[in-house]
PDB file of C-alpha atoms in Angstrom:
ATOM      1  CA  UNK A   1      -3.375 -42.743  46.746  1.00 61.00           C
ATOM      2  CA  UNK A   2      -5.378 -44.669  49.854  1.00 63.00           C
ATOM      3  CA  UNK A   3      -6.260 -41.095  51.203  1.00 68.00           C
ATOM      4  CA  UNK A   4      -7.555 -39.581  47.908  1.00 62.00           C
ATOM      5  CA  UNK A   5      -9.854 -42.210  47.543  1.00 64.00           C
ATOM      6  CA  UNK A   6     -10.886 -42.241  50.638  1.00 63.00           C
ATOM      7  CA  UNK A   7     -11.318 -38.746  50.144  1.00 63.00           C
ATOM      8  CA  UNK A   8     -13.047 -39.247  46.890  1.00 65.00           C
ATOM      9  CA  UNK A   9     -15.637 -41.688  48.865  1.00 64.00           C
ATOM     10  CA  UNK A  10     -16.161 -39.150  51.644  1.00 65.00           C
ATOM     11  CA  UNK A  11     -17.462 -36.800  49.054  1.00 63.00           C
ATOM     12  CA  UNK A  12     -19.842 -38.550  47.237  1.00 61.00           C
ATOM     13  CA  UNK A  13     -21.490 -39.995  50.342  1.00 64.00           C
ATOM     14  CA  UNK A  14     -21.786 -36.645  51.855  1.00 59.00           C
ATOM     15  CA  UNK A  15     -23.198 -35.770  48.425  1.00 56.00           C
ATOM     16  CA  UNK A  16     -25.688 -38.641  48.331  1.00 61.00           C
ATOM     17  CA  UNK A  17     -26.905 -37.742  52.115  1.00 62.00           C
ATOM     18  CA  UNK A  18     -27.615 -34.104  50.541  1.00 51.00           C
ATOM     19  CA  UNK A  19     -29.366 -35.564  47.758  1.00 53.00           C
ATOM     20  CA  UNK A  20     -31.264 -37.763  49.994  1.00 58.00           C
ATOM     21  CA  UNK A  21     -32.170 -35.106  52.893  1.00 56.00           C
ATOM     22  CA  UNK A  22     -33.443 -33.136  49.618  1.00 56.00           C
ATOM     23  CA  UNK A  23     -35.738 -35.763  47.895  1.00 54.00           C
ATOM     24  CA  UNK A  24     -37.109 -35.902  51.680  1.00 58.00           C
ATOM     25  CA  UNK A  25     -37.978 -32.478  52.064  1.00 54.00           C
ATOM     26  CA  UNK A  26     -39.482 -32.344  48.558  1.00 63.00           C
ATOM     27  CA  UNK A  27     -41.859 -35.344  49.447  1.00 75.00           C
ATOM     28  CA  UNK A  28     -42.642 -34.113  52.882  1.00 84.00           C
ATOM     29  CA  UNK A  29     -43.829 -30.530  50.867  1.00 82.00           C
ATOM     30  CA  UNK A  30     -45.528 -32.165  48.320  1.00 85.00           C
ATOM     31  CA  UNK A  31     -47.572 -34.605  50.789  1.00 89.00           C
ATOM     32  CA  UNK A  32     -47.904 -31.261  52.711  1.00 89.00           C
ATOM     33  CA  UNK A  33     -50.030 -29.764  49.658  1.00 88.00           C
ATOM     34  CA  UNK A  34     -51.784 -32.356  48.501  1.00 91.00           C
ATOM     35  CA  UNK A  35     -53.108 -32.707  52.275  1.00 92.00           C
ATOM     36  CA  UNK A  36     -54.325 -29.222  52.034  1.00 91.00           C
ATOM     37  CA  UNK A  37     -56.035 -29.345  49.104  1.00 92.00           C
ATOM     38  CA  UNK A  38     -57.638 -32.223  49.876  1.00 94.00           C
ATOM     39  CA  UNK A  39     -58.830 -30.488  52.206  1.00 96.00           C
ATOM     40  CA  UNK A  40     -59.987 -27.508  50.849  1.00 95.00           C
ATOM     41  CA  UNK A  41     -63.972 -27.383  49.714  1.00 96.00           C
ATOM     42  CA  UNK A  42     -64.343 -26.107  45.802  1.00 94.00           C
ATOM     43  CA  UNK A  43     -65.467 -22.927  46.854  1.00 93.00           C
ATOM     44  CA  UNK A  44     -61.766 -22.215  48.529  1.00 93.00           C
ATOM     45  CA  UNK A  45     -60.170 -23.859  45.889  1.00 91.00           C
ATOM     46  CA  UNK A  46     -61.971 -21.276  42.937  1.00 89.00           C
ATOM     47  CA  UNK A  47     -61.064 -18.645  45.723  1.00 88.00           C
ATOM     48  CA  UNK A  48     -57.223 -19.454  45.341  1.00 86.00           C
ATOM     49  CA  UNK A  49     -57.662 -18.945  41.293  1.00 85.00           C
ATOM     50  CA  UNK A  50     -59.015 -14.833  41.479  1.00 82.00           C
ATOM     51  CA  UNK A  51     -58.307 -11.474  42.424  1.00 77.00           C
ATOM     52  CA  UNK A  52     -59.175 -10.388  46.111  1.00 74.00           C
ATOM     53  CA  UNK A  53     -56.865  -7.206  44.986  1.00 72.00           C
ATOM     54  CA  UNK A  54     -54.997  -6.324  42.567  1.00 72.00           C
ATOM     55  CA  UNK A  55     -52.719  -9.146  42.154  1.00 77.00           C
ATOM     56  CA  UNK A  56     -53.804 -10.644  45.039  1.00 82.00           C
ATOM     57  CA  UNK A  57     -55.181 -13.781  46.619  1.00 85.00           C
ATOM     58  CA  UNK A  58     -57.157 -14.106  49.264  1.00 87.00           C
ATOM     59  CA  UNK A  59     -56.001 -15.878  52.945  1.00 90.00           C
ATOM     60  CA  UNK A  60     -57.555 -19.188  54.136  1.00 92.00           C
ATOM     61  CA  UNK A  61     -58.155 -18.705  57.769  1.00 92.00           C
ATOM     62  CA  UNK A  62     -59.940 -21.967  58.067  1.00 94.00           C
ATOM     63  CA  UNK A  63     -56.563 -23.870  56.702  1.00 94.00           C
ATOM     64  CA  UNK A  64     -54.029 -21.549  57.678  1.00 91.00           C
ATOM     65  CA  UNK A  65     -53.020 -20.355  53.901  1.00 89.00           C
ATOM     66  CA  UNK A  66     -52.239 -17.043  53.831  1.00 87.00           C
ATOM     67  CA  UNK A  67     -52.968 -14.745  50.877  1.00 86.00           C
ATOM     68  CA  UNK A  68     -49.901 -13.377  48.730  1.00 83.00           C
ATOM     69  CA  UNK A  69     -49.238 -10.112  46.923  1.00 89.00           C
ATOM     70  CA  UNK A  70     -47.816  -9.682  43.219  1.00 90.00           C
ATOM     71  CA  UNK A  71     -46.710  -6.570  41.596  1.00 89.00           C
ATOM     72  CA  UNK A  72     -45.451  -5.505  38.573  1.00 87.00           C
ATOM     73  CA  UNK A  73     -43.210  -5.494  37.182  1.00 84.00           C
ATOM     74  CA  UNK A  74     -39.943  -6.543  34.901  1.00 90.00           C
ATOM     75  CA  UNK A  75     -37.602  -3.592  35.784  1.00 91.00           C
ATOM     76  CA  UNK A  76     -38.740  -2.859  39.273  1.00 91.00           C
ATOM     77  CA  UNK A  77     -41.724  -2.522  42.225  1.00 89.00           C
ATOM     78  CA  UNK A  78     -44.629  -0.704  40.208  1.00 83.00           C
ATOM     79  CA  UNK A  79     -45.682   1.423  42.997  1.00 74.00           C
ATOM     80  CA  UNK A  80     -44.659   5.256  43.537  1.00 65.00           C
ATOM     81  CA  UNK A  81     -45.094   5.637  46.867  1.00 71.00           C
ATOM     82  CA  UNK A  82     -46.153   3.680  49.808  1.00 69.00           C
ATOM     83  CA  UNK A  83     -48.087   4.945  52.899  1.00 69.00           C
ATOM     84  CA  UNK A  84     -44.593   5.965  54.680  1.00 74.00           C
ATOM     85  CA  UNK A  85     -43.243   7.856  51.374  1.00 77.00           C
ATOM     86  CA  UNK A  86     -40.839   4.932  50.396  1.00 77.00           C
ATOM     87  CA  UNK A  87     -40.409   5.007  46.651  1.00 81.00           C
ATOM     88  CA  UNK A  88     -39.136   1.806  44.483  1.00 85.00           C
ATOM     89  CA  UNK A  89     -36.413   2.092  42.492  1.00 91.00           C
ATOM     90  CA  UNK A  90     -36.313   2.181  38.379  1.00 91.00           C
ATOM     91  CA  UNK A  91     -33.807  -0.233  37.089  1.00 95.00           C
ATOM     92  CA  UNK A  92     -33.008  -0.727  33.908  1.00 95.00           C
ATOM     93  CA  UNK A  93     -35.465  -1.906  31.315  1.00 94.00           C
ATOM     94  CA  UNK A  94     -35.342  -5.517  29.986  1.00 94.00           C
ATOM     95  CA  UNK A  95     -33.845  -4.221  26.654  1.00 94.00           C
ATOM     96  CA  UNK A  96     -31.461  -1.942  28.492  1.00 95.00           C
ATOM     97  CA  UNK A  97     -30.239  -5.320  30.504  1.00 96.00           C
ATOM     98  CA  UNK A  98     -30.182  -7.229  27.214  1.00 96.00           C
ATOM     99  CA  UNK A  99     -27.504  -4.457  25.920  1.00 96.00           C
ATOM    100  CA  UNK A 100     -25.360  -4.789  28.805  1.00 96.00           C
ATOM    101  CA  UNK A 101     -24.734  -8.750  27.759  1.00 96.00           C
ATOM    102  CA  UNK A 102     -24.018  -9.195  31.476  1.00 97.00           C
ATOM    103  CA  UNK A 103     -25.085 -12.064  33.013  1.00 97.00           C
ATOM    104  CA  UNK A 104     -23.448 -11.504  36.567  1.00 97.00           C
ATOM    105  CA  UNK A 105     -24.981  -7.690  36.373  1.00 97.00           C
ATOM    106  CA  UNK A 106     -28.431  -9.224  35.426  1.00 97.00           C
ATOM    107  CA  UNK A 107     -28.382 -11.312  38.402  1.00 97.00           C
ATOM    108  CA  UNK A 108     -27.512  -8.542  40.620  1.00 97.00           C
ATOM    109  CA  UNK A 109     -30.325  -6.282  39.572  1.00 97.00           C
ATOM    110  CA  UNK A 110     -32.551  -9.065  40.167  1.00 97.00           C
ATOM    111  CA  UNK A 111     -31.648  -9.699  43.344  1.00 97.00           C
ATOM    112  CA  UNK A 112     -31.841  -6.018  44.392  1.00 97.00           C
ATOM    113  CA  UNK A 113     -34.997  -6.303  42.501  1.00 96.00           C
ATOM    114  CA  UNK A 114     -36.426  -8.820  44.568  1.00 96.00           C
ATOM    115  CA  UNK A 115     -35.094  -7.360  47.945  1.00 95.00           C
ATOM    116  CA  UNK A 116     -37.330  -4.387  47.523  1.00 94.00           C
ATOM    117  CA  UNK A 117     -39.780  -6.389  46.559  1.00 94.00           C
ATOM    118  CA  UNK A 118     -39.477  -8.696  49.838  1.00 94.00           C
ATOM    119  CA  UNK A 119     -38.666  -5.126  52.042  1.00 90.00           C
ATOM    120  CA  UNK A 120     -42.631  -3.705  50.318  1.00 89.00           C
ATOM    121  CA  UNK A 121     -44.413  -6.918  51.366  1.00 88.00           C
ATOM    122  CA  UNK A 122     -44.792  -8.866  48.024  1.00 91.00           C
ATOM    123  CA  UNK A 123     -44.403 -12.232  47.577  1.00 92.00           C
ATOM    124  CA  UNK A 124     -43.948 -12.503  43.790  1.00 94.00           C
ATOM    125  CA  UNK A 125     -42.367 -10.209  41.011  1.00 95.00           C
ATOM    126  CA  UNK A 126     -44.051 -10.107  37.427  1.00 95.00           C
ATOM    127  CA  UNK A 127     -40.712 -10.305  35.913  1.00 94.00           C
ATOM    128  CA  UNK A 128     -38.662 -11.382  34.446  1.00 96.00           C
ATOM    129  CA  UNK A 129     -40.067  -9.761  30.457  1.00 96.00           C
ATOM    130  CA  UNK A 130     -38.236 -11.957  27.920  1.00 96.00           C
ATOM    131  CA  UNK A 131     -40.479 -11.322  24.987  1.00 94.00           C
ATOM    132  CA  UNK A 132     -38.599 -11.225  21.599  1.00 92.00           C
ATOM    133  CA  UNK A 133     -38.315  -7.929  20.119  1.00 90.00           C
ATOM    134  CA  UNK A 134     -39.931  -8.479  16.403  1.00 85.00           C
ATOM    135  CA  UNK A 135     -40.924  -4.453  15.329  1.00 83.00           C
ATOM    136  CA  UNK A 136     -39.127  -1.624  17.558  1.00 82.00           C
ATOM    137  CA  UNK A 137     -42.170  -0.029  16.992  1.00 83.00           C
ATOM    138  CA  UNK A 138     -44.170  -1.827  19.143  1.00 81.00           C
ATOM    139  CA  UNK A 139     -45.697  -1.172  22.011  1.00 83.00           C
ATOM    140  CA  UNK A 140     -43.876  -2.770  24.882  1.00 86.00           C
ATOM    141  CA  UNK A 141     -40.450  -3.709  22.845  1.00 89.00           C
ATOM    142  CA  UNK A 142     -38.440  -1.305  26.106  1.00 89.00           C
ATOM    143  CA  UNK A 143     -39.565  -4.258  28.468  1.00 91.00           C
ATOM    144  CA  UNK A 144     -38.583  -7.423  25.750  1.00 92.00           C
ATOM    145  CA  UNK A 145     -35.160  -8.725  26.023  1.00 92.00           C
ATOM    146  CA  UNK A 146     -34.467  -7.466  22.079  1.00 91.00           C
ATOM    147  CA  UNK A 147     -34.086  -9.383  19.145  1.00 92.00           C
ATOM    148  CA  UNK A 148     -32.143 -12.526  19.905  1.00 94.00           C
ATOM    149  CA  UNK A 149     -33.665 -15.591  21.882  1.00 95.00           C
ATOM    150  CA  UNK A 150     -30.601 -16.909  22.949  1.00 96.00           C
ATOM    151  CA  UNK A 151     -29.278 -13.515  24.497  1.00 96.00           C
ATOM    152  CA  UNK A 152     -33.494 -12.515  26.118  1.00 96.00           C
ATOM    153  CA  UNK A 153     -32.998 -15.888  27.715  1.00 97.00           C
ATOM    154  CA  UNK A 154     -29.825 -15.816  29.032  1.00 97.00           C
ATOM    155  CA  UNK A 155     -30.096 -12.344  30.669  1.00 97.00           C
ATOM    156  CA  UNK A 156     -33.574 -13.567  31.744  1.00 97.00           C
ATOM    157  CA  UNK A 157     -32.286 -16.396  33.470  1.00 97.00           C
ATOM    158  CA  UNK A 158     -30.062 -14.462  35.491  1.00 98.00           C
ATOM    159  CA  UNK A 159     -32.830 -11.813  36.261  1.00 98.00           C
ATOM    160  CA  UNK A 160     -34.626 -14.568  37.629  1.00 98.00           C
ATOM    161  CA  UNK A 161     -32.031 -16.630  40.030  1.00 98.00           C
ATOM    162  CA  UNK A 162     -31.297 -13.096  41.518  1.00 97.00           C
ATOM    163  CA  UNK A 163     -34.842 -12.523  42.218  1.00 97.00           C
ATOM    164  CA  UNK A 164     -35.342 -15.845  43.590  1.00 97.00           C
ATOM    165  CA  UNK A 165     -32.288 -15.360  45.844  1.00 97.00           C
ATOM    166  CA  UNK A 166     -35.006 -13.633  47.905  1.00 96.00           C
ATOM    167  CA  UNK A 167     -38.404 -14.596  49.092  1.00 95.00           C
ATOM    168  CA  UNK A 168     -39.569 -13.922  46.209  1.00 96.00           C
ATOM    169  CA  UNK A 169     -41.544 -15.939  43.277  1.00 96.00           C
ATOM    170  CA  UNK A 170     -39.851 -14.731  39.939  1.00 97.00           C
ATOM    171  CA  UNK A 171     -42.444 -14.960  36.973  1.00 97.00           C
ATOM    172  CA  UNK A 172     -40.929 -15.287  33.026  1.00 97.00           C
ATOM    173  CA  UNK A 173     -42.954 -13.635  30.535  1.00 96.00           C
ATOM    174  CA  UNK A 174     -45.304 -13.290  28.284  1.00 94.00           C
ATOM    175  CA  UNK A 175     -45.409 -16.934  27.173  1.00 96.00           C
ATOM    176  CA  UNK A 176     -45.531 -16.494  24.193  1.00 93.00           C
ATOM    177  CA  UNK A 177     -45.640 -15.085  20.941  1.00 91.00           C
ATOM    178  CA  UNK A 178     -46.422 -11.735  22.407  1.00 88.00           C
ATOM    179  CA  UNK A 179     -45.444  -8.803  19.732  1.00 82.00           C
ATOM    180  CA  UNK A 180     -48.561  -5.635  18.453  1.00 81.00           C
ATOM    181  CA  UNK A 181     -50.025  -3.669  21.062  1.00 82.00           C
ATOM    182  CA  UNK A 182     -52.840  -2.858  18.837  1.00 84.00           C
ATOM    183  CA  UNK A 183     -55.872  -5.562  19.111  1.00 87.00           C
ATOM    184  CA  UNK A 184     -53.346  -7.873  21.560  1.00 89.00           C
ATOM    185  CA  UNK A 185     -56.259  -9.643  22.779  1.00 90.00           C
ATOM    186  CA  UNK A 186     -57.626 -10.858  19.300  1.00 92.00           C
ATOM    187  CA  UNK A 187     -54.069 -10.846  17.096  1.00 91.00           C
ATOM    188  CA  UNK A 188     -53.881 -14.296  16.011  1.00 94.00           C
ATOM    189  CA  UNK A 189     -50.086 -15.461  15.551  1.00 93.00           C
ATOM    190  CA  UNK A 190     -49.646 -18.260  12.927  1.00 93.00           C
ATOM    191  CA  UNK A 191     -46.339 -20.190  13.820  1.00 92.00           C
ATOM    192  CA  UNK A 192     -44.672 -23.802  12.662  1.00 93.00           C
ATOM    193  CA  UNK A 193     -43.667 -25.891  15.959  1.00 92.00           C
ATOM    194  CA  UNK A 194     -40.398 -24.968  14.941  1.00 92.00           C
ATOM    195  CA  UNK A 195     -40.908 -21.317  14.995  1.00 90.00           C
ATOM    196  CA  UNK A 196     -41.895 -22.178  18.777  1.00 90.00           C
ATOM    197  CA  UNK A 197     -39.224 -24.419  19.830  1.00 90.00           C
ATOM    198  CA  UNK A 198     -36.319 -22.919  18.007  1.00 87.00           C
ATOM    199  CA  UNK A 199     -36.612 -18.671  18.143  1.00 88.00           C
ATOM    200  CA  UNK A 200     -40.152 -17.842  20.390  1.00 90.00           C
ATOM    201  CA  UNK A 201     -39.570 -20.687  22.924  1.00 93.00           C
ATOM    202  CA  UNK A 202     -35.932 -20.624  23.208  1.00 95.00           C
ATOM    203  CA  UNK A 203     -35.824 -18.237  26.137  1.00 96.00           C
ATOM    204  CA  UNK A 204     -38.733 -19.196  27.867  1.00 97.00           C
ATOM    205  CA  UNK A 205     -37.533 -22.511  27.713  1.00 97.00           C
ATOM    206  CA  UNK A 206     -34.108 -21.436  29.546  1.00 97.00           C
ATOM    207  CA  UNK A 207     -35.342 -19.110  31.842  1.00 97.00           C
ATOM    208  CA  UNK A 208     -38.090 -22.190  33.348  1.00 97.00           C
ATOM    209  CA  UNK A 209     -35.257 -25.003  33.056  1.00 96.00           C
ATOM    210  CA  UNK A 210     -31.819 -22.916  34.022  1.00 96.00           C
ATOM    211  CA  UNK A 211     -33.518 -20.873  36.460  1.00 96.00           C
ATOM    212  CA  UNK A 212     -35.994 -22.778  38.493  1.00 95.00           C
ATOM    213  CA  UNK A 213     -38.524 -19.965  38.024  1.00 96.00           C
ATOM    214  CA  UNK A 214     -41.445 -20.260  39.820  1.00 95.00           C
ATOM    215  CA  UNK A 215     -44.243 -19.258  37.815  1.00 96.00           C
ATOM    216  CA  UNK A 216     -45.109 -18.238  33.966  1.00 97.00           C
ATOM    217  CA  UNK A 217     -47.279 -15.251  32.886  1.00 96.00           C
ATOM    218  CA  UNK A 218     -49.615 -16.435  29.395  1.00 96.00           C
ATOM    219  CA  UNK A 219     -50.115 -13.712  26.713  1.00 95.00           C
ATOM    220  CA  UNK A 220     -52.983 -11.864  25.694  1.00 95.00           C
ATOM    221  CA  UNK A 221     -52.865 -13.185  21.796  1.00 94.00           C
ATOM    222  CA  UNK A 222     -53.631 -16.126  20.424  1.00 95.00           C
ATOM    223  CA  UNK A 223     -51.367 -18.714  19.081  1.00 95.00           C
ATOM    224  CA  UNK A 224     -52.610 -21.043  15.778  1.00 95.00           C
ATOM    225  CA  UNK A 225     -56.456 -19.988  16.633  1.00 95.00           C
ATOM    226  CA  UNK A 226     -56.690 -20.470  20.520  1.00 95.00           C
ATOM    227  CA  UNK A 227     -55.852 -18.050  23.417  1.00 96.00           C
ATOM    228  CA  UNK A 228     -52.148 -18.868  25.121  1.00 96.00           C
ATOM    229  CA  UNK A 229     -53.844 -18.738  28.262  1.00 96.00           C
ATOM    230  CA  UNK A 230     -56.321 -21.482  26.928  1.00 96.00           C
ATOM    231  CA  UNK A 231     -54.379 -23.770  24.838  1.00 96.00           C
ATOM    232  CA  UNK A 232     -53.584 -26.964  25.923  1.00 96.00           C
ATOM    233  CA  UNK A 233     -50.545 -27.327  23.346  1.00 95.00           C
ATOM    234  CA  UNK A 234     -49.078 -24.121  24.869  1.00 96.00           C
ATOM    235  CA  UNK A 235     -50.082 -25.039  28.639  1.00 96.00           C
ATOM    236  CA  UNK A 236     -49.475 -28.763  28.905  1.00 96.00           C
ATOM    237  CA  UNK A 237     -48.025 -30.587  25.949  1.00 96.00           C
ATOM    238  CA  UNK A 238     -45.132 -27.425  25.685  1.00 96.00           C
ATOM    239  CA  UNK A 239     -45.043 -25.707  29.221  1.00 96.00           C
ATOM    240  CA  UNK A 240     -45.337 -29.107  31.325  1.00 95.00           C
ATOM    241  CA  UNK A 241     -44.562 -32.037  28.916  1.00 96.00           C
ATOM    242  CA  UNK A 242     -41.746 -31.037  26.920  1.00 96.00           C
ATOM    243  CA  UNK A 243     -40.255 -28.560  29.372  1.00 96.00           C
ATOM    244  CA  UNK A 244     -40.845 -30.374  32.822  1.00 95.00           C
ATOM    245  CA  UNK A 245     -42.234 -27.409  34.446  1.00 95.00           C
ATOM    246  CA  UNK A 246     -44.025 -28.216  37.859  1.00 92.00           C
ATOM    247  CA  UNK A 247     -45.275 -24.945  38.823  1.00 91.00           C
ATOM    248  CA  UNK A 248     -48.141 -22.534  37.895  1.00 91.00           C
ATOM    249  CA  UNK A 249     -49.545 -20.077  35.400  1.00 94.00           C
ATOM    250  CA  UNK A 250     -50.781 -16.671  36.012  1.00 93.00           C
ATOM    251  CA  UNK A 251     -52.754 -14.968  32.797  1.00 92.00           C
ATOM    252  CA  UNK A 252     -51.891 -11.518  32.307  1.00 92.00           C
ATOM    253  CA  UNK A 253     -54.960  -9.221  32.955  1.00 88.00           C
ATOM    254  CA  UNK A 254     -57.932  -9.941  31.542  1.00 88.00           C
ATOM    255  CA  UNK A 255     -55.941 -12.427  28.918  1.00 92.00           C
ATOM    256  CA  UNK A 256     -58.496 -14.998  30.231  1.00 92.00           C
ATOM    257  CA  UNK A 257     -61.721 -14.875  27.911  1.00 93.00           C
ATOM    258  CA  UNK A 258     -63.123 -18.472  28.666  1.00 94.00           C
ATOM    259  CA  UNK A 259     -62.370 -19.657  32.291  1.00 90.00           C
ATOM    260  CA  UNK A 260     -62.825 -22.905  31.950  1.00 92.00           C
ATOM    261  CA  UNK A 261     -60.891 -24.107  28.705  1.00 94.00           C
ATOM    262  CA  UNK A 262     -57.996 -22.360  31.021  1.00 94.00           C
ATOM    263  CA  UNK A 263     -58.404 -24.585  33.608  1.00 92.00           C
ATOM    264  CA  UNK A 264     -58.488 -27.729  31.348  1.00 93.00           C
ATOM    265  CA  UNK A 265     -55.484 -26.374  29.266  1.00 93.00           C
TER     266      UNK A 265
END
């Protein structure tokens, strides 16, 4: 009895030391970045937030920050061909993994996912899609995770801890709402807080708290009259309030019609 709690003790202080060696190396980052962009001028600090390619940002010589790469997309590296005649590989769409109701596959395709992804030279993976499925007619239903939030954000969260197994920033999307191809930019979508917590938030929410991932895409449409990429219920009180998240939002292209309500949101 003596030896099993002894054994007992020796566990949860070599538990508490991990604990403690990790809340160090979270401060140490986190003084690490706020020294750098205290240091950065505004100029480099509006540099970090645009395009110096597509999906890229630009390096900071003067600070040592190097520039990253994203590429689509939610069922595999976008490209065709790269200068040496590598191809990526086509997995499965995000409906096709929603069929499988596979967890343990869904992690494994997003970790080979996010190895090719590494082995091409990107640094983050638009993907995982865990849109919910409302018309089969629409446009982009073959990358949404179907029809049921629970089962998009399961499968989504296990897209995403396989991608991030890698070197490799995961990003859930389209947060949220998104449905009609037709007029996305301008479709206004008229929900109760509810509607948002309980069926179009459910598997955003699980994919950003089960997960860990490390950035959110923001929709083209509009949700209750302002742009998800601009709304300050959707980016702060929701995203970082309710759900905790710590990290950041990229707008899908051109999503982005007034710059600096974004920023504020």
């Amino acid at each position: 009895m003596k030896s099993k709690k002894l054994y007992i003790s020796a566990i949860y202080i070599l538990l508490l030391g991990l604990f403690s060696l990790n809340l160090h190396a979270q401060s140490l980052l986190d003084k690490r970045v706020n020294e750098l962009c205290d240091a950065m001028t505004t100029q480099e600090k509006i540099n970090q937030l645009i395009n110096s390619s597509f999906g890229g940002t630009p390096s900071n010589m003067r600070l040592g920050i190097p520039g990253f790469f994203m590429d689509d997309g939610p069922h595999g590296l976008r490209l065709t061909t790269d200068r040496n005649g590598r191809s990526g590989t086509a997995f499965p769409t995000g409906i096709a993994m929603a069929a499988t109701l596979d967890e343990d596959i869904a992690k494994r395709v997003g970790e080979a996912m996010g190895l090719e992804f590494w082995a091409f030279n990107r640094s983050q993976q638009l993907g995982p899609c865990v849109d919910i499925c409302r018309d089969p007619r629409g446009g982009r239903s073959a990358e949404s995770g179907g029809e049921d939030a629970y089962l998009a954000g399961h499968i989504g969260k296990s897209i995403a801890i396989g991608i991030q197994k890698n070197p490799i920033i995961a990003t859930v999307k389209h947060y949220m709402c998104e449905s009609m191809q037709v007029n996305r930019h301008h479709m206004n979508v008229q929900v109760s807080d509810r509607w948002l917590m309980d069926f179009a938030g459910y598997n955003f929410r699980t994919v950003i708290q089960e997960a860990g991932v490390m950035s959110v895409m923001g929709a083209y449409n509009l949700i209750n009259g302002d742009k998800a990429c601009e709304s300050a219920m959707m980016q702060t009180e929701i995203l970082r309030k309710r759900w905790g998240y710590p990290f950041y939002v990229v707008s899908d292209w051109d999503a982005i019609f007034d710059s600096g309500k974004a920023l504020k949101a």
